[in-house]
CSV table of C-alpha atoms in Angstrom, one decimal:
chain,number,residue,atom,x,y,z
Z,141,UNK,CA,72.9,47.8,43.9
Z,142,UNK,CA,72.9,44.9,41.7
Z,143,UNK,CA,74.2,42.6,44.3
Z,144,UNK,CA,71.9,43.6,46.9
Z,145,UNK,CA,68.3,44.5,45.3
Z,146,UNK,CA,68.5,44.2,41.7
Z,147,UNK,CA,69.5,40.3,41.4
Z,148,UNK,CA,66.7,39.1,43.7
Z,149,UNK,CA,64.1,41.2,41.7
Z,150,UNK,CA,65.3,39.4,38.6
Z,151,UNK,CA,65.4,36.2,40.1
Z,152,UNK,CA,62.0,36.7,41.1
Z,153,UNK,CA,60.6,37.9,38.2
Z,154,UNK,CA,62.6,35.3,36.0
Z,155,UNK,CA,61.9,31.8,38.0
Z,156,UNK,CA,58.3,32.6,38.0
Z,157,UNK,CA,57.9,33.5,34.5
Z,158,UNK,CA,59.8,30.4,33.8
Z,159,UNK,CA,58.1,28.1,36.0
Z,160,UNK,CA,54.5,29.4,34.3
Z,161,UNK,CA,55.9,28.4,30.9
Z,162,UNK,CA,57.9,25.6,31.7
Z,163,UNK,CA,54.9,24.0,33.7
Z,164,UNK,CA,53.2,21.6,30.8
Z,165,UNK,CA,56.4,20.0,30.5
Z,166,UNK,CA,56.8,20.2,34.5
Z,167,UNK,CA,53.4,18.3,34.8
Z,168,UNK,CA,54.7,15.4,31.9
Z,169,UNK,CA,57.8,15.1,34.1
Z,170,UNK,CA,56.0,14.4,37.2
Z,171,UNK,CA,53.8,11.7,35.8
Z,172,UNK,CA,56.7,10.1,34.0
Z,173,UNK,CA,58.3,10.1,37.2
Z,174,UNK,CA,55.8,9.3,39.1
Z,175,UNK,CA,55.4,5.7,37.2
Z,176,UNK,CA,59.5,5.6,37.1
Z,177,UNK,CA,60.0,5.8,40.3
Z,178,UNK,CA,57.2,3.9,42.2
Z,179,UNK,CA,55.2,6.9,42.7
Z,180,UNK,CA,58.2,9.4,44.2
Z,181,UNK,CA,59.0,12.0,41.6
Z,182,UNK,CA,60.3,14.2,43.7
Z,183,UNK,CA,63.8,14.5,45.6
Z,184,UNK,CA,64.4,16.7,48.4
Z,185,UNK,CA,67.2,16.9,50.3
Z,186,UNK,CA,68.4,19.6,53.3
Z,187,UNK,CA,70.9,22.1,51.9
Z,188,UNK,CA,72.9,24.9,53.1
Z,189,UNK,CA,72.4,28.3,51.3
Z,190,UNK,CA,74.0,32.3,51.6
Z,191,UNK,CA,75.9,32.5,54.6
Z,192,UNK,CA,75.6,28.8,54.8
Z,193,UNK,CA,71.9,28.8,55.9
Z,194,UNK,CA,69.9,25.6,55.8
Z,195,UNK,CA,67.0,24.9,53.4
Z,196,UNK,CA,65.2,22.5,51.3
Z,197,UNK,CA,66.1,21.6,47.8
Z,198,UNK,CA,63.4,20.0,45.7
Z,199,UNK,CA,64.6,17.9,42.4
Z,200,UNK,CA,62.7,15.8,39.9
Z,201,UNK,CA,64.1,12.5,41.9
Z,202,UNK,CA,66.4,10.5,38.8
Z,203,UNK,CA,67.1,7.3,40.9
Z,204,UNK,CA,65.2,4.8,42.4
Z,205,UNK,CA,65.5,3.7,46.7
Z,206,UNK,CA,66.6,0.4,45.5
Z,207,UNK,CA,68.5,-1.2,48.3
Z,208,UNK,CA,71.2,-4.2,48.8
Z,209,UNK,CA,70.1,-7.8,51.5
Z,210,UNK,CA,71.5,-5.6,54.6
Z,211,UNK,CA,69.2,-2.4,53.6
Z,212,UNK,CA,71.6,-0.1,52.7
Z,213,UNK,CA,70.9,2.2,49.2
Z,214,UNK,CA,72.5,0.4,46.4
Z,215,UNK,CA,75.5,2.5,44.8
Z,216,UNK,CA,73.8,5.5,42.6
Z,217,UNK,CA,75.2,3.8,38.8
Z,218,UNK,CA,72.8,1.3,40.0
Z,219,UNK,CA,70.0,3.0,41.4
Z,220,UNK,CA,69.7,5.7,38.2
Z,221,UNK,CA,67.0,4.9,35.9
Z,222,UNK,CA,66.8,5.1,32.1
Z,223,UNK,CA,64.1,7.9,32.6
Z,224,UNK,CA,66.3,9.3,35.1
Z,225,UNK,CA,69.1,9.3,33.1
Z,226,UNK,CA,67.5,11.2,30.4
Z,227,UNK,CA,66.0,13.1,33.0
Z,228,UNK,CA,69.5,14.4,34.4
Z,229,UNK,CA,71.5,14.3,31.1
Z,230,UNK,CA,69.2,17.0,29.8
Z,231,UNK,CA,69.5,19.2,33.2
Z,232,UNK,CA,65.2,18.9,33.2
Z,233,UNK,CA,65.9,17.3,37.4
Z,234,UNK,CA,66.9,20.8,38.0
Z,235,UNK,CA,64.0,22.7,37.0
Z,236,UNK,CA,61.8,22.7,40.3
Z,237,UNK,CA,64.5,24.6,42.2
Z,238,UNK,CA,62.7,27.5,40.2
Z,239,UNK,CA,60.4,26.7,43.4
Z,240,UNK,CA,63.7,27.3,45.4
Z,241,UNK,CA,64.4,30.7,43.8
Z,242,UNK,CA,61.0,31.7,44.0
Z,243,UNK,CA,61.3,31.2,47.6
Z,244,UNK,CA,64.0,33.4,48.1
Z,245,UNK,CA,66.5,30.1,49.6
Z,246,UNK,CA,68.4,29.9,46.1
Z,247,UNK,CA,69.7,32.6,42.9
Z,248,UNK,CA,69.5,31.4,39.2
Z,249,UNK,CA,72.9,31.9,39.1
Z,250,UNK,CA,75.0,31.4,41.7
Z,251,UNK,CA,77.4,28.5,43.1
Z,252,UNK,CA,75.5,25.2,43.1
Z,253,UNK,CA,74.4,24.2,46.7
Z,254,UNK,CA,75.8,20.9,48.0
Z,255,UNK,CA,75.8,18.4,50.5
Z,256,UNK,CA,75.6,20.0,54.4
Z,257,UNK,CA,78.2,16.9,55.1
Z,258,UNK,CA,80.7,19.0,53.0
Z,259,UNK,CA,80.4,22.0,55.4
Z,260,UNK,CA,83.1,21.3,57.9
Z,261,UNK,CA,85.4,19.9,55.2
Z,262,UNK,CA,85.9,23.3,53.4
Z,263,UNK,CA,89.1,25.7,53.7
Z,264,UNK,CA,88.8,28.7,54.5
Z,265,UNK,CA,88.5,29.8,51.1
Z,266,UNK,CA,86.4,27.3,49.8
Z,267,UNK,CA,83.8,28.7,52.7
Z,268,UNK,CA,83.3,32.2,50.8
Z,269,UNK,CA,81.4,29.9,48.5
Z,270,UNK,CA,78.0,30.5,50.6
Z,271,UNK,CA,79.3,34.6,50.9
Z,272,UNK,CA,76.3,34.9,48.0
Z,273,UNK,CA,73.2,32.5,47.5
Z,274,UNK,CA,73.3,29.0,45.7
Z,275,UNK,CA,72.2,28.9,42.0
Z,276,UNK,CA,70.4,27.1,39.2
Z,277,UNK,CA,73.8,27.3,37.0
Z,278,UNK,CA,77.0,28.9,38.4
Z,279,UNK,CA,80.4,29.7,36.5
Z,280,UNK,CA,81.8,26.1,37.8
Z,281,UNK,CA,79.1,24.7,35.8
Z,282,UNK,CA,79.4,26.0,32.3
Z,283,UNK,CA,83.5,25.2,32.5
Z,284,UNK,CA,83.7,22.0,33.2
Z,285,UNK,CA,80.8,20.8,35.8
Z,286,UNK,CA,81.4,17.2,37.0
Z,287,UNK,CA,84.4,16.9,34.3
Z,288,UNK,CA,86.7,19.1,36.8
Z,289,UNK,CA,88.1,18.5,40.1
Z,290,UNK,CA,86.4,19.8,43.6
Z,291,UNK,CA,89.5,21.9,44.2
Z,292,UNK,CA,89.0,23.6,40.4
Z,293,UNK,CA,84.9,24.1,41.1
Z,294,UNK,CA,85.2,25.5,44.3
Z,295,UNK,CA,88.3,28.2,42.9
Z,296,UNK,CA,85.3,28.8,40.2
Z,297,UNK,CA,83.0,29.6,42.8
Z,298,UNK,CA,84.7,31.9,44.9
Z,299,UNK,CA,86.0,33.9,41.5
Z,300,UNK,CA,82.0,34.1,40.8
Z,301,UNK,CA,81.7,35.5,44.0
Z,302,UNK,CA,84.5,38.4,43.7
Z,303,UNK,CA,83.0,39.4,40.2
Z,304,UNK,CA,79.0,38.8,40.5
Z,305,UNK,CA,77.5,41.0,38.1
Z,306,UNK,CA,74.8,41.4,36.0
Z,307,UNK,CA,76.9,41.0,32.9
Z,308,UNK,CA,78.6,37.8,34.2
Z,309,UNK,CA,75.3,36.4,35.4
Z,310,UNK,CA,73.9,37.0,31.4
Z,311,UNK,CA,77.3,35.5,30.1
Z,312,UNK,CA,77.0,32.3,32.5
Z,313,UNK,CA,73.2,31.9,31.5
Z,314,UNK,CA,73.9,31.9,27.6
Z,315,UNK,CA,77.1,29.4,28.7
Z,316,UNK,CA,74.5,27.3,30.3
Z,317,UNK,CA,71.9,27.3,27.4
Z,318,UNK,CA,74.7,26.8,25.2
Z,319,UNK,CA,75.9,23.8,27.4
Z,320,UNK,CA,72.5,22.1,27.8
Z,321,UNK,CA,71.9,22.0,24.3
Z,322,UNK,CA,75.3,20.3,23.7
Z,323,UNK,CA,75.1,18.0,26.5
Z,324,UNK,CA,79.0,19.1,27.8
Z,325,UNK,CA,80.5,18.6,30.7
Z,326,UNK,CA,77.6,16.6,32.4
Z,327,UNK,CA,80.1,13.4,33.9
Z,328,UNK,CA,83.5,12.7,34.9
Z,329,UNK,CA,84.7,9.9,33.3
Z,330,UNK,CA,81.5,8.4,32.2
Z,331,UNK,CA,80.1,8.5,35.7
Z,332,UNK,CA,77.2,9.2,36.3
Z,333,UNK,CA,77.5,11.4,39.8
Z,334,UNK,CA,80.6,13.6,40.2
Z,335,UNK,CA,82.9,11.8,43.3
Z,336,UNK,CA,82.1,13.0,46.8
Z,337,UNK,CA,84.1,15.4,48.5
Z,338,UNK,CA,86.2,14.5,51.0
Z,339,UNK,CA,88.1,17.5,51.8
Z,340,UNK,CA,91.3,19.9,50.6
Z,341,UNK,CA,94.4,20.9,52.7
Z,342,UNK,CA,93.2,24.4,55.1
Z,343,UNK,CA,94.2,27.3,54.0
């Protein structure tokens, strides 16, 4: 029941109470952005959700489109700026995607969507990630986020999965809150983006 009516009600009623009271500090973000970023506060980007169904993510954009003399993006460490920085350290970029759960296309708790480029480089295994829609925060993400490998996230994942809940969504949203607040687990080795994927042995 909880799985299939009860956790999209919540959602629901959750992300939009939260977008209403977050939304002053939505509306700062945007015009601090907006001036940080040559007028582009926002990111969005094509995602894959539940059953590995594609939709659009929307982000508070952290880097700028800075590119090198042959036109290609410059490497993200140098395109992040100090706003953005801020911006991402403190997990406020993720905030629209409260638009996102509104919608229906993402969970507040759930496995964290990622690149579509990643799709065909999944095990078998790995894959059950999309058996349940993409969250906000997810159980890879209050142990260990960026600071543990792909292999180690995506085992995370699929355990979330197997054991969603509404007492393992409330423990994984206090984690988070708890998380945020003490800034943990937000880079692997001082980077500031976790290292793409680039595919595990099939299972």
């Amino acid at each position: 029941m909880y799985r299939l009516f009860v956790k999209r009600l919540l959602d629901f009623i959750a992300a939009l109470l939260g977008f209403v009271v977050l939304l002053p500090l939505i509306l700062a973000l945007v015009i601090i952005l907006y001036f940080a970023n040559d007028g582009k506060p926002f990111f969005y980007q094509t995602r894959p959700g539940k059953d590995e169904k594609l939709f659009k993510i929307i982000k508070f954009k952290t880097m700028n489109d800075r590119r090198d003399a042959e036109g290609n993006l410059l490497p993200d460490m140098q395109r992040i700026t100090n706003v953005g920085r801020f911006v991402r350290k403190a997990s406020l970029d993720e905030l629209l995607q409260l638009i996102n759960v509104i919608k229906g296309d993402m969970s507040v708790v759930g496995p964290r969507p990622l690149l579509v480029e990643y799709l065909p480089l999944y095990n078998a295994e790995q894959a059950r990630r999309h058996q349940v829609k993409p969250g906000i925060t997810g159980w890879a993400q209050v142990n260990g986020r960026n600071a543990i490998s792909w292999e180690e996230k995506f085992a995370l994942d699929v355990w979330y999965v197997d054991n969603l809940s509404f007492a393992t969504d409330l423990k994984i949203l206090g984690l988070t809150i708890k998380k945020v607040f003490r800034q943990e687990g937000i880079s692997a080795s001082e980077k500031d983006t976790m290292q793409r994927f680039t595919g595990s042995p099939r299972a």
